[in-house]
Short mmCIF file of C-alpha atoms in Angstrom, two decimals:
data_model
loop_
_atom_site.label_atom_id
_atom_site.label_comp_id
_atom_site.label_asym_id
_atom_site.label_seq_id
_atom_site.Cartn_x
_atom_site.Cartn_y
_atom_site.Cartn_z
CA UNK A 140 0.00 0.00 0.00
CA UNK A 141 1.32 3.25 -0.93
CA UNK A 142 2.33 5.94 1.98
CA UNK A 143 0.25 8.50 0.34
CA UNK A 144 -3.04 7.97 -1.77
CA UNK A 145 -4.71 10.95 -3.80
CA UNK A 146 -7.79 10.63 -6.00
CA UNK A 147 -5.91 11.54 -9.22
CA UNK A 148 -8.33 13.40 -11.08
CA UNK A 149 -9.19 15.49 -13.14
CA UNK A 150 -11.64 18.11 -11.58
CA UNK A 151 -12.93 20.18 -14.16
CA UNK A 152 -15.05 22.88 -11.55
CA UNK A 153 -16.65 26.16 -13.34
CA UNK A 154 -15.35 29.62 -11.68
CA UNK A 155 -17.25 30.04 -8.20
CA UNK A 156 -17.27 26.93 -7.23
CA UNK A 157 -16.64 24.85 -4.51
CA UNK A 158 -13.95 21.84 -4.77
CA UNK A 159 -12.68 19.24 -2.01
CA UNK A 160 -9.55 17.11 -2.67
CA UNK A 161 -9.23 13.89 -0.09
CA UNK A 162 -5.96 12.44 0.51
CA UNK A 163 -5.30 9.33 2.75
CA UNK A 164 -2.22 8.16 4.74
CA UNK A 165 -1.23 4.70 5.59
CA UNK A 166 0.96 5.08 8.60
CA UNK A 167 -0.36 6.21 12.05
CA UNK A 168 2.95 7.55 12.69
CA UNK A 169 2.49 10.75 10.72
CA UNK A 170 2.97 13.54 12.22
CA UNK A 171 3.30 16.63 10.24
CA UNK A 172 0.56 17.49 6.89
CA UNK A 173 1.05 19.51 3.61
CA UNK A 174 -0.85 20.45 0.73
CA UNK A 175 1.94 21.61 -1.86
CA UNK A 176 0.53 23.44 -5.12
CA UNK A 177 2.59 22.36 -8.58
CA UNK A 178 1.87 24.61 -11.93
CA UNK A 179 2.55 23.13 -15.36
CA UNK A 180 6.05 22.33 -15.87
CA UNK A 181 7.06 24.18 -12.47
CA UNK A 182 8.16 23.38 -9.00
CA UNK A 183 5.89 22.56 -6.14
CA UNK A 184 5.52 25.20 -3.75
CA UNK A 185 3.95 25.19 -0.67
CA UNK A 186 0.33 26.17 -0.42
CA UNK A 187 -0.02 25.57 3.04
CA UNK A 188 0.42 23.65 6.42
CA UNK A 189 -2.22 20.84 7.89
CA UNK A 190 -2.63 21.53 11.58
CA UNK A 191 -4.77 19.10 13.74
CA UNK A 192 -7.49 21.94 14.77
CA UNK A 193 -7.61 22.83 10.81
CA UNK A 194 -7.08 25.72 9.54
CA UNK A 195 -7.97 28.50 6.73
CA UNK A 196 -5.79 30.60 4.80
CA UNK A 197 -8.48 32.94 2.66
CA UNK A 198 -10.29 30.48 0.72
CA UNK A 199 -8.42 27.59 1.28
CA UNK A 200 -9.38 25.88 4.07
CA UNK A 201 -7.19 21.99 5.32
CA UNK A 202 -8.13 19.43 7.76
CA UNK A 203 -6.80 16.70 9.50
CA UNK A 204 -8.60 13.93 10.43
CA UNK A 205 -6.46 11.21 12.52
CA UNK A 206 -8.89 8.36 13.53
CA UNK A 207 -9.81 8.07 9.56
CA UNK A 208 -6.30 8.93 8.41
CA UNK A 209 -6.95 11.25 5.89
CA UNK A 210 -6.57 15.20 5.35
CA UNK A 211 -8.48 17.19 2.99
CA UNK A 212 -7.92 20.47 1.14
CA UNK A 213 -11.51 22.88 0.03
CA UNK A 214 -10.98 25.45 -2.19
CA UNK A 215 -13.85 27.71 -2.23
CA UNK A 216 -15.09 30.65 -4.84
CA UNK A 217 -12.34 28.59 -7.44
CA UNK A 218 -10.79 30.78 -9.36
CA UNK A 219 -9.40 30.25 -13.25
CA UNK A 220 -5.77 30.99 -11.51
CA UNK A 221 -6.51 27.65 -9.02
CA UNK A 222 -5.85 25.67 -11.93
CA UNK A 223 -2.70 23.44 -10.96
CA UNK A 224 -2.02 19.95 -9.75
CA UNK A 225 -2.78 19.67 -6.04
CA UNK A 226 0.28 17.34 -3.75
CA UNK A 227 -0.67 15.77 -0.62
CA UNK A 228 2.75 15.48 1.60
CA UNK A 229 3.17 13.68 4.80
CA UNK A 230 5.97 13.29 7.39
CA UNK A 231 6.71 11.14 9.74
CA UNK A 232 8.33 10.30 12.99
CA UNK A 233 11.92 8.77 12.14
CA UNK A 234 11.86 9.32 8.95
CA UNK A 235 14.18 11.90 6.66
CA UNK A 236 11.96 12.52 4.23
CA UNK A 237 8.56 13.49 3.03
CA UNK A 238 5.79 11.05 1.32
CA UNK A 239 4.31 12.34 -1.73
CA UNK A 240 0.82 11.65 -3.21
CA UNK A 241 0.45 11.42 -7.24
CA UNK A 242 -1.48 14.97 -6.65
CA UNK A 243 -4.91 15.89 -8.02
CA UNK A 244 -5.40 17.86 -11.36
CA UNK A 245 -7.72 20.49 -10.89
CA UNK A 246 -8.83 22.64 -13.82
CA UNK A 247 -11.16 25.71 -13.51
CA UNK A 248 -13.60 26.72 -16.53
CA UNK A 249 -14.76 30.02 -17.30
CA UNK B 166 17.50 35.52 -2.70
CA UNK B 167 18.43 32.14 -5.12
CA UNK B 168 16.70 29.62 -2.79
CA UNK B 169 17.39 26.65 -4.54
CA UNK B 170 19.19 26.51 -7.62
CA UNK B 171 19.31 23.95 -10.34
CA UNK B 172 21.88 23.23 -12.92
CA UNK B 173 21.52 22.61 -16.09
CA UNK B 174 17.92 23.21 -16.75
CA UNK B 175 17.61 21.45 -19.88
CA UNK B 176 19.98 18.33 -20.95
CA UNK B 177 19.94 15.73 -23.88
CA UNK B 178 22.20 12.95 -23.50
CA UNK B 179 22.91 9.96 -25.60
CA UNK B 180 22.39 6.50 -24.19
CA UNK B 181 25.68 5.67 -22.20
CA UNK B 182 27.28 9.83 -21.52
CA UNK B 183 27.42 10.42 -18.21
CA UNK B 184 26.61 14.15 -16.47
CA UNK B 185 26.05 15.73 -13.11
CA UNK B 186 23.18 17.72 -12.32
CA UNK B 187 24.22 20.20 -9.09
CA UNK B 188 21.91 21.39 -6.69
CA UNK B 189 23.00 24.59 -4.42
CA UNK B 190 20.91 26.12 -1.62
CA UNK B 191 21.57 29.03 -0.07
CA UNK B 192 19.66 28.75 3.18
CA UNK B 193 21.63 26.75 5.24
CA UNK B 194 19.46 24.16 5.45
CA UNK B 195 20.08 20.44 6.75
CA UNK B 196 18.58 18.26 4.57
CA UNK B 197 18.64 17.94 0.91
CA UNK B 198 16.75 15.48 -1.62
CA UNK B 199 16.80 14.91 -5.24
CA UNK B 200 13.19 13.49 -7.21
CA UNK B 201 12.62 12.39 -10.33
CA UNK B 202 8.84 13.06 -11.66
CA UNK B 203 7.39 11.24 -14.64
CA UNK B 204 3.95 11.65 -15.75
CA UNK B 205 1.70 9.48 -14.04
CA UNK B 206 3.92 8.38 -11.68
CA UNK B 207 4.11 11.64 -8.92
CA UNK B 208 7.60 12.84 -7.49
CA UNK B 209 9.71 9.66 -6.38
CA UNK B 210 12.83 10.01 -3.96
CA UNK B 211 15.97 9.01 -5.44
CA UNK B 212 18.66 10.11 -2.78
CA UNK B 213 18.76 12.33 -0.14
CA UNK B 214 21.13 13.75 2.62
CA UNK B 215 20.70 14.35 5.97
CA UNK B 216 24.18 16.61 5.91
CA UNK B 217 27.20 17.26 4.62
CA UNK B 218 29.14 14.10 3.77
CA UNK B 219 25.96 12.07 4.06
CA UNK B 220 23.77 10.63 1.59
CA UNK B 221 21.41 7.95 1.70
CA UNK B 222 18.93 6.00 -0.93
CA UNK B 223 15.57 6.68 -1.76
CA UNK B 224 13.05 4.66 -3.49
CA UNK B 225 14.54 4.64 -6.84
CA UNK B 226 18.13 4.93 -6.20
CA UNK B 227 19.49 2.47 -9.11
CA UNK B 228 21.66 3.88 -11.93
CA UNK B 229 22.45 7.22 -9.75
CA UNK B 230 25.09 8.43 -7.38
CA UNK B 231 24.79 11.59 -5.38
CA UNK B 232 27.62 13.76 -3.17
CA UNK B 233 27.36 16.33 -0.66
CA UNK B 234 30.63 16.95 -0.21
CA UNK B 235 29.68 20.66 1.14
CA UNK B 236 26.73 21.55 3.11
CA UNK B 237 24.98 24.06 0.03
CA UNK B 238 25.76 21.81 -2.21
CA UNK B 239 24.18 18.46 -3.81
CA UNK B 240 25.24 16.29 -6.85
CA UNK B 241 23.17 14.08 -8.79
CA UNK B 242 25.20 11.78 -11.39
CA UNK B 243 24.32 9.14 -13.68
CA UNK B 244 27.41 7.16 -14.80
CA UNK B 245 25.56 5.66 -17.70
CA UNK B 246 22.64 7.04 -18.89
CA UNK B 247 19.16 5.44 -20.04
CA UNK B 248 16.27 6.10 -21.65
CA UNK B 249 14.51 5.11 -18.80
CA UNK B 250 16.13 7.80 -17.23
CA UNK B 251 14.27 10.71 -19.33
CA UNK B 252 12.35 12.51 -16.64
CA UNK B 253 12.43 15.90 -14.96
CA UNK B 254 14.50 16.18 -11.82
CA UNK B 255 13.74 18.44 -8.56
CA UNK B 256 16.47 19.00 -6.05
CA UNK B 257 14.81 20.13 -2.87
CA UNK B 258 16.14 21.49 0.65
CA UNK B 259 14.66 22.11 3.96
CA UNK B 260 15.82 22.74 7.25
CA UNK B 261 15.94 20.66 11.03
CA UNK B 262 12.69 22.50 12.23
CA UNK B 263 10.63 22.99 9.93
CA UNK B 264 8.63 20.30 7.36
CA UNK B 265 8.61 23.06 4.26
CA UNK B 266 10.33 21.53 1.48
CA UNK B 267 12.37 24.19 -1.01
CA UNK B 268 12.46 23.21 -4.68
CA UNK B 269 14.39 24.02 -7.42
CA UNK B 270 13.11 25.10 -10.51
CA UNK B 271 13.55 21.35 -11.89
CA UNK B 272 16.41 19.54 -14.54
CA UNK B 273 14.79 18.21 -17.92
CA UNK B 274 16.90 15.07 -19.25
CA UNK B 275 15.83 13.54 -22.34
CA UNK B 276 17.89 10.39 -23.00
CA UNK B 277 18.04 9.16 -26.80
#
């Protein structure tokens, strides 16, 4: 089983709307959550930090849930410029590196 | 403010050539990795290093070596190249206390 699972996509949303992207973990050990945002043919950057109390950064809002071992990421009001590939990343406890999902492709239509 | 810097940004090899792909950061930072992303297939760890004059293996280490023979610094090699190996590379950095990753801008290798 892999360390990280994302639904793959795509999501093809209209402007305005309202999209949730689901992303499970496999090992209970995980401590620390990540969405990172990647743009065609560019680097992954950090979109933000999943805190166990979630938490909202404009219109992005994460959550952790640790009995179901999963986090999510909603994007509300989508705009066209939301249009990237979406990568869960999870850390754990005694380990030197970070578990990437596949990411989720989300476009946004006029 | 570099960040993360990637060298060279584009590459075609032919199957066998050998060449280095450097990574330098600029932010002090601890701990430095180098992926390999494919379509399809998501970013996969190749080698990383906890610090300077350490490296360790990833999940798809074979038919690469790596050096970090000074802390800003971190070298990706393949002695042989492949086809297989046609893929875009990310060298990424981040430090002891905190979980945010730094990327580079990425390193496209087409092998022939």
């Amino acid at each position: 089983r892999k360390e990280v699972e994302q639904d793959p996509g795509p999501f093809n949303v209209p402007e305005g709307a309202t999209v949730a992207f689901n992303c499970t973990y496999s090992n209970s050990a995980s401590q620390s959550f990540f969405w990172y945002r990647q743009d065609c043919r560019k680097e992954p950057k950090l979109l933000m930090s999943v805190y166990s109390s979630g938490n909202e950064d404009g219109r992005f809002t994460a959550q952790l849930n640790r009995a179901s071992q999963y986090i999510s990421l909603l994007i509300r009001d989508s705009k066209l410029s939301d249009s990237a590939t979406y990568l869960c990343v999870v850390g754990r406890t005694g380990a030197n590196n970070l578990f990437f999902g596949t990411g989720t492709r989300l476009t946004v239509i006029p | 403010n570099a960040g993360v810097t990637q060298t060279p940004k584009f590459r075609v090899l032919k199957t066998g050539q050998s060449m280095t792909l450097l990574c330098a950061q600029d932010m002090n930072h601890e701990y430095m990795y180098w992926y390999r992303q494919d379509p399809g297939m998501g970013l996969r760890l190749i080698h990383y290093s906890v610090g300077e004059g350490t490296t360790a293996k990833g999940e798809v280490p074979d038919g690469y070596n790596v050096s970090r023979l000074k802390k800003q610094n971190f070298l990706l090699g393949l002695e042989s190249a492949a086809p297989s190996q046609t893929s875009v590379y990310f060298c990424a950095s981040r430090g002891l206390s905190t979980g945010e990753l730094f990327f580079g801008e990425g390193s496209r290798l087409t092998v022939l």
